[in-house]
Amino acid sequence: MKHRIVVLGAGYAGAFSATFLARQLHSDDFEITVVNAEPDFIERLRLHQLAAGQELRHRPLAEVFAGTDIRLRLARVTDLDPEHRTVTVADGNGVDRLEYDTLLYALGSTIADHGVPGVDEHAYHVAARPAALRLRARLDELDEGGKVLVVGGNLTAIEAATELAESRPGLRVSLVTRGELGGWLGAKAHRHMRRAFDRFGITVHEHSAIVRVEEAAAIAADGTVFGSDATVWAAGFAVHSIAAASGLAVEPNGQITVDRQMRSVSHPNVYAAGDSVFVIGDNGLPYPMSCASAGPTSKAATAAIIGDLTGRKVAPTTFSYIGNHISLGRNDGLFQLVDGDARAKPGALRGWAAARIKSAIINTAAWAISRPTFGKPSHQYRLAIREPSTHPVAG
Ligand SMILES: Cc1cc2nc3c(=O)[nH]c(=O)nc-3n(C[C@H](O)[C@H](O)[C@H](O)COP(=O)(O)OP(=O)(O)OC[C@H]3O[C@@H](n4cnc5c(N)ncnc54)[C@H](O)[C@@H]3O)c2cc1C
């Protein structure tokens, strides 16, 4: 019988890991199944563009996985039982149970509502494609002068507000944040970002925490009512509750607790990557939920899976964090580098060049998902070890 590897989620972490494993592991010995809710690889980094009304390139997972023996299961993961090594999935035909020998959990994240009432019912967001399309449909309904309120003051809020304002100049976009907008940016980057907000005519309300969202307003802690025809919640990410509910060891925020090889500390045949996993970066700080983290965590997880199952020695992965690339509409952007303590360096790449480089990086990431070995010959490692937990890898 083949060793069954099941990958949950086909976003940046899951899709890259699956294609990489499929190219490295011999299909006579391994059967790789990917479960994903959507039929396409979603460039989540461009979902604010989709919401704004732009068309994104269609990337069917069937094409991403073409040429591999990966089995794609389009279904929603509803439950995980790591004791019995099963995953429950649901699709249009009903509920099914998949068995695995090795699991890679990469279901990503959604918005963090911070317990604010009304977010679920009344707010829009851009953390998933269906949500971005709902926001887009709502914006289409609005008349000239319709009010869009973005809640949040960090990366996604900055990108969403500028993108919406640029693509929909007829709407009145404002942003409210409990702290300072992009307060962590270096002085030059911060000035540049504020100039972009001014250019797009985005009103900024700082030091105002939203405590309730209603159908046509967001209410701040001091009672201020921000009238809004579409409230866009962009106040951080949170992981799905499936891992915590399954009994896997998780952190207080629900991210899976792993060793340095992305192996669950409670269930060593379960690995995690991307937003779902809790990792302390080389700077001693928690690795941010970001595409930039999905790369190293996927690399570490796939190396560990290959090491554990084939007996190969794997090199340790580094978890560096060099900064953030932020789009300010389609023709402007920032690349803010950070130091070893994750503090912004004084300088930053700004303007058109930063926007172009960011776009090129996103395109390269999508390209690399289906070409994880970058054209190098693939290895076809054979199954050597059947009990991964008893064979820790080097490093
Ligand atoms: C608008 C926006 C802009 C961003 N910009 C940047 C940026 O500039 N730089 C950066 O580093 N990061 C950015 N991010 C963050 C980045 O997108 C995420 O950190 C990254 O996608 C995480 O990768 P992942 O594979 O863990 O999750 P995802 O890419 O979200 O993939 C998770 C996959 O799991 C699937 N899934 C989820 N739940 C289920 C379920 N129950 N059943 C089946 N399938 C399921 C999803 O459909 C998806 O395919 C941005 C995010 C957003 C929303």
XYZ file of C-alpha atoms and ligand atoms in Angstrom:
448
model
C 0.000 0.000 0.000
C 1.255 3.498 -0.811
C 2.072 6.017 1.887
C -0.817 8.527 1.848
C 0.121 12.186 2.131
C -2.819 14.570 2.404
C -2.265 18.312 1.996
C -5.004 20.555 3.343
C -5.202 23.845 1.459
C -3.774 24.812 -1.935
C -2.720 28.374 -1.281
C 0.860 29.597 -1.317
C 2.018 27.085 1.296
C -0.099 24.053 0.380
C 0.149 24.224 -3.416
C 3.904 24.826 -3.389
C 4.472 22.000 -0.890
C 2.284 19.567 -2.816
C 3.962 20.154 -6.175
C 7.389 20.008 -4.550
C 6.610 16.729 -2.763
C 5.112 15.269 -5.945
C 8.347 15.961 -7.801
C 10.586 14.610 -5.079
C 8.758 11.489 -3.952
C 8.305 8.380 -6.096
C 4.716 7.838 -7.132
C 5.061 4.061 -6.720
C 5.499 4.643 -2.996
C 3.499 7.794 -2.285
C -0.011 8.983 -2.998
C -0.489 12.729 -2.612
C -3.973 14.207 -2.242
C -4.648 17.935 -2.011
C -7.926 19.156 -0.547
C -8.967 22.687 -1.404
C -12.253 24.543 -1.262
C -11.673 26.425 -4.520
C -10.839 25.011 -7.967
C -8.203 27.699 -8.593
C -4.930 28.754 -7.102
C -5.846 32.099 -5.607
C -3.291 34.874 -5.589
C -4.412 36.146 -2.238
C -1.951 39.023 -2.471
C -4.075 40.451 -5.271
C -7.522 40.053 -3.731
C -7.837 43.792 -3.004
C -7.363 44.272 -6.761
C -10.149 41.771 -7.452
C -12.441 43.599 -5.022
C -11.601 46.893 -6.709
C -12.884 45.507 -10.015
C -9.741 44.235 -11.744
C -9.591 40.818 -13.390
C -6.987 38.404 -12.064
C -5.327 35.734 -14.100
C -7.225 32.465 -13.866
C -4.977 29.709 -12.460
C -6.884 26.380 -12.266
C -5.312 23.989 -9.763
C -5.769 21.197 -12.310
C -3.240 23.073 -14.475
C -0.974 23.899 -11.540
C -0.768 20.185 -10.715
C -0.614 19.010 -14.351
C 2.200 16.547 -14.967
C 2.163 15.297 -11.384
C 0.205 12.429 -9.863
C -1.426 14.726 -7.315
C -5.086 13.926 -6.669
C -7.076 17.111 -6.288
C -10.125 16.918 -4.067
C -12.322 20.005 -4.322
C -14.080 20.067 -0.991
C -14.269 21.973 2.252
C -12.374 20.532 5.204
C -14.791 20.450 8.103
C -13.018 18.329 10.671
C -9.686 16.732 11.468
C -9.119 13.728 13.722
C -5.383 13.334 14.280
C -5.865 10.359 16.614
C -7.503 8.296 13.878
C -5.611 10.067 11.055
C -8.715 11.135 9.197
C -9.992 14.351 7.633
C -13.692 15.035 7.093
C -14.534 16.917 3.933
C -17.788 18.159 2.462
C -18.702 18.942 -1.133
C -21.839 19.125 -3.261
C -22.206 15.349 -3.018
C -22.109 15.156 0.777
C -19.591 14.321 3.443
C -16.568 12.073 3.071
C -13.707 10.918 5.240
C -10.107 10.769 3.976
C -7.435 8.704 5.682
C -3.820 9.784 5.774
C -0.452 8.579 6.968
C 1.148 12.027 6.790
C -0.756 15.307 6.859
C 0.346 18.782 5.844
C -2.004 21.403 7.257
C -1.969 24.644 5.221
C -5.475 26.091 5.429
C -4.256 29.673 5.743
C -6.247 32.300 7.586
C -9.207 34.608 7.434
C -9.970 38.006 8.995
C -9.573 38.535 12.726
C -12.813 40.108 13.910
C -11.395 40.750 17.404
C -14.817 39.863 18.790
C -16.342 43.046 17.385
C -20.084 42.537 16.974
C -21.497 42.997 13.506
C -18.305 42.209 11.567
C -19.615 38.827 10.415
C -23.019 40.113 9.375
C -22.256 43.570 8.004
C -18.593 43.949 7.061
C -16.880 42.992 3.815
C -13.303 41.786 3.508
C -10.604 40.757 1.047
C -9.051 37.748 2.789
C -10.659 35.177 0.451
C -11.911 35.248 -3.112
C -15.651 34.807 -2.379
C -15.425 37.688 0.107
C -13.544 39.917 -2.337
C -16.184 39.215 -4.987
C -18.964 40.093 -2.520
C -17.268 43.420 -1.838
C -16.843 44.056 -5.545
C -20.554 43.386 -6.159
C -21.441 45.785 -3.336
C -19.184 48.516 -4.756
C -20.860 48.051 -8.135
C -24.185 48.873 -6.505
C -23.007 52.157 -5.028
C -23.758 55.489 -6.659
C -21.270 58.298 -7.173
C -20.176 59.512 -3.748
C -20.927 56.172 -2.044
C -19.025 55.801 1.220
C -16.467 53.049 1.721
C -14.875 52.699 5.145
C -11.743 50.575 5.541
C -11.084 49.452 9.116
C -7.451 48.770 9.973
C -4.134 50.564 9.892
C -1.608 48.082 8.627
C -0.638 46.347 5.393
C -3.954 44.999 4.103
C -5.847 48.139 5.116
C -3.307 50.391 3.379
C -3.378 48.270 0.230
C -7.176 47.942 0.195
C -7.871 51.633 0.782
C -5.476 52.866 -1.905
C -6.540 50.227 -4.427
C -10.239 50.929 -3.973
C -9.732 54.694 -4.116
C -7.623 54.479 -7.255
C -9.911 52.054 -9.111
C -13.173 53.645 -7.963
C -12.541 57.392 -7.984
C -16.293 58.060 -7.790
C -16.493 56.597 -4.285
C -15.537 58.367 -1.068
C -12.974 56.128 0.665
C -11.984 56.678 4.287
C -9.985 54.620 6.750
C -10.269 54.306 10.499
C -7.623 52.744 12.706
C -7.169 52.404 16.428
C -3.495 53.378 16.223
C -1.448 55.352 13.757
C -1.778 54.449 10.080
C 1.362 52.499 9.115
C 2.918 53.741 12.325
C 5.764 51.224 12.157
C 7.026 52.486 8.774
C 10.246 54.493 8.555
C 9.854 58.264 8.201
C 10.418 58.372 4.436
C 8.067 55.501 3.699
C 5.464 56.922 6.057
C 5.556 60.328 4.349
C 5.311 58.672 0.958
C 2.310 56.598 2.027
C 0.501 59.635 3.480
C 1.091 61.525 0.243
C -0.539 58.652 -1.656
C -3.541 58.772 0.683
C -3.831 62.537 0.092
C -3.512 62.087 -3.665
C -6.349 59.552 -3.675
C -8.442 61.737 -1.379
C -8.692 59.105 1.355
C -9.774 60.527 4.713
C -7.861 58.991 7.621
C -9.207 58.726 11.189
C -6.503 57.600 13.616
C -6.664 56.553 17.291
C -10.255 55.467 16.947
C -11.204 51.851 17.754
C -14.297 50.432 16.072
C -16.386 48.498 18.596
C -19.476 47.693 16.509
C -20.313 47.355 12.840
C -23.849 48.000 11.623
C -25.420 47.753 8.203
C -24.690 51.383 7.292
C -22.153 52.481 9.914
C -19.213 51.574 12.107
C -19.284 52.789 15.696
C -16.120 53.833 17.532
C -15.394 53.381 21.242
C -15.943 57.100 21.884
C -19.365 56.913 20.227
C -18.352 58.417 16.895
C -20.553 57.048 14.114
C -18.810 56.529 10.785
C -21.512 56.277 8.145
C -20.605 53.665 5.546
C -22.203 51.992 2.545
C -19.514 49.311 2.593
C -17.329 48.657 5.633
C -14.180 46.740 4.701
C -12.710 44.874 7.654
C -8.918 44.733 7.287
C -7.797 44.616 10.909
C -5.549 41.568 10.839
C -5.734 37.836 10.187
C -6.777 34.858 12.332
C -6.465 31.153 11.620
C -9.417 28.819 11.095
C -10.586 26.925 14.185
C -10.200 23.439 12.654
C -6.721 22.765 14.069
C -7.621 23.833 17.601
C -10.873 21.846 17.526
C -9.020 18.715 16.390
C -6.924 18.383 19.515
C -3.638 19.264 17.811
C -1.410 21.327 20.105
C -1.989 24.963 19.189
C -0.948 28.381 20.414
C -3.477 30.678 22.132
C -4.224 32.239 18.716
C -4.970 28.811 17.189
C -1.780 28.496 15.118
C -0.313 24.985 15.206
C 2.588 24.483 17.618
C 5.487 22.814 15.805
C 9.169 22.018 16.146
C 11.746 23.664 13.853
C 10.838 21.162 11.117
C 7.173 22.266 11.117
C 6.159 18.977 12.787
C 3.268 19.188 15.229
C 4.600 18.805 18.758
C 1.552 16.716 19.678
C 1.172 14.627 16.491
C 4.513 14.252 14.642
C 2.956 12.878 11.458
C 1.146 16.224 11.087
C 3.125 19.113 9.605
C 1.965 22.694 9.136
C 2.992 25.592 6.917
C 1.935 29.113 5.990
C -0.375 31.208 8.120
C -1.514 28.109 10.037
C 1.793 27.537 11.782
C 3.413 29.299 14.729
C 7.119 29.889 14.152
C 9.609 32.089 15.933
C 11.667 33.812 13.266
C 15.450 34.224 13.353
C 14.885 37.665 14.928
C 13.223 36.040 17.953
C 9.778 37.337 17.056
C 6.714 35.384 15.867
C 6.807 34.983 12.130
C 4.082 37.186 10.605
C 1.204 35.644 8.681
C 2.451 36.511 5.226
C 3.360 35.086 1.880
C 6.952 35.821 2.792
C 6.569 33.354 5.685
C 4.693 30.778 3.605
C 7.873 30.218 1.550
C 10.302 29.258 4.344
C 7.694 27.317 6.344
C 6.725 25.288 3.246
C 10.370 24.657 2.499
C 10.989 23.456 6.047
C 7.865 21.290 6.099
C 8.555 19.597 2.760
C 12.197 19.017 3.677
C 11.125 17.432 6.946
C 8.483 15.243 5.296
C 11.022 14.026 2.726
C 13.622 13.537 5.437
C 11.284 11.690 7.750
C 9.866 9.394 5.091
C 12.931 8.668 2.990
C 15.665 8.865 5.603
C 17.500 11.667 3.803
C 19.313 14.304 5.797
C 17.890 17.770 5.347
C 19.495 21.126 5.937
C 17.841 23.439 8.453
C 15.749 26.309 7.063
C 16.340 29.898 8.084
C 13.367 32.035 9.022
C 14.495 35.499 8.097
C 12.238 38.522 7.802
C 13.557 41.373 5.736
C 10.624 43.704 5.336
C 7.359 44.413 3.581
C 6.342 45.271 0.105
C 3.192 47.388 0.074
C 1.175 48.371 -2.972
C -0.392 51.850 -3.133
C -2.612 51.270 -6.128
C -1.198 49.925 -9.391
C 1.514 52.511 -10.006
C 2.883 53.276 -6.582
C 4.298 51.235 -3.747
C 6.789 50.852 -0.945
C 9.411 48.345 -0.001
C 10.210 48.909 3.647
C 13.233 46.954 4.863
C 13.503 46.108 8.562
C 16.507 45.490 10.840
C 17.244 42.420 12.966
C 14.703 43.585 15.558
C 11.989 44.020 12.889
C 12.239 47.807 13.188
C 11.905 49.822 9.985
C 15.184 50.953 8.456
C 15.283 54.678 7.657
C 15.211 54.291 3.880
C 12.666 52.541 1.680
C 12.178 51.918 -2.000
C 9.238 54.085 -3.056
C 7.080 54.771 -6.063
C 6.652 53.125 -9.426
C 9.748 50.896 -9.124
C 8.490 49.457 -5.835
C 5.092 48.763 -7.420
C 6.658 47.004 -10.418
C 8.993 44.907 -8.274
C 6.132 43.838 -6.026
C 4.062 42.798 -9.019
C 7.009 40.827 -10.426
C 7.515 39.053 -7.088
C 3.845 38.059 -6.925
C 3.970 36.759 -10.498
C 7.142 34.801 -9.751
C 5.559 33.263 -6.657
C 2.572 32.082 -8.705
C 4.886 30.768 -11.433
C 7.015 28.885 -8.891
C 3.998 27.097 -7.414
C 3.832 24.797 -10.422
C 7.594 24.772 -10.990
C 8.914 24.290 -7.461
C 12.195 22.760 -8.570
C 12.818 25.748 -10.860
C 13.482 23.522 -13.836
C 16.073 21.408 -12.020
C 15.677 17.660 -12.468
C 13.312 16.165 -9.959
C 14.445 13.453 -7.601
C 12.280 10.416 -7.086
C 12.991 9.433 -3.526
C 11.636 6.095 -2.332
C 9.857 5.394 0.917
C 12.371 4.201 3.474
C 10.849 4.904 6.840
C 7.285 4.182 7.828
C 7.150 5.794 11.260
C 8.207 9.427 10.827
C 7.936 10.298 14.488
C 10.707 7.901 15.447
C 13.244 9.276 12.958
C 14.010 12.936 13.573
C 15.906 14.626 10.760
C 19.253 16.340 11.070
C 19.358 20.049 11.792
C -5.367 41.426 0.181
C -4.162 40.727 0.753
C -2.898 41.195 0.448
C -1.776 40.552 0.967
N -0.537 41.026 0.645
C 0.549 40.395 1.108
C 1.855 40.849 0.750
O 1.994 41.833 0.046
N 2.929 40.158 1.207
C 2.789 39.058 1.996
O 3.814 38.465 2.376
N 1.577 38.608 2.371
C 0.450 39.245 1.948
N -0.783 38.788 2.295
C -0.878 37.617 3.181
C -0.779 36.316 2.375
O -1.758 36.305 1.383
C -0.963 35.097 3.270
O -0.112 35.193 4.377
C -0.652 33.832 2.478
O -1.618 33.677 1.467
C -0.636 32.623 3.402
O -0.476 31.472 2.629
P -1.217 30.119 3.076
O -0.891 29.106 2.061
O -0.965 29.843 4.505
O -2.776 30.490 2.991
P -3.656 30.811 1.705
O -2.852 31.370 0.608
O -4.819 31.593 2.219
O -4.180 29.385 1.264
C -5.084 28.638 2.042
C -5.860 27.732 1.115
O -6.697 26.885 1.902
C -8.010 26.898 1.372
N -8.930 26.667 2.480
C -9.118 27.422 3.579
N -10.006 26.846 4.406
C -10.380 25.701 3.801
C -11.248 24.625 4.160
N -11.920 24.617 5.325
N -11.372 23.590 3.307
C -10.684 23.552 2.147
N -9.849 24.525 1.761
C -9.702 25.577 2.574
C -8.173 28.266 0.728
O -9.184 28.227 -0.274
C -6.780 28.490 0.156
O -6.663 27.934 -1.124
C -1.929 39.430 1.811
C -3.214 38.949 2.106
C -4.310 39.592 1.596
C -5.694 39.047 1.930
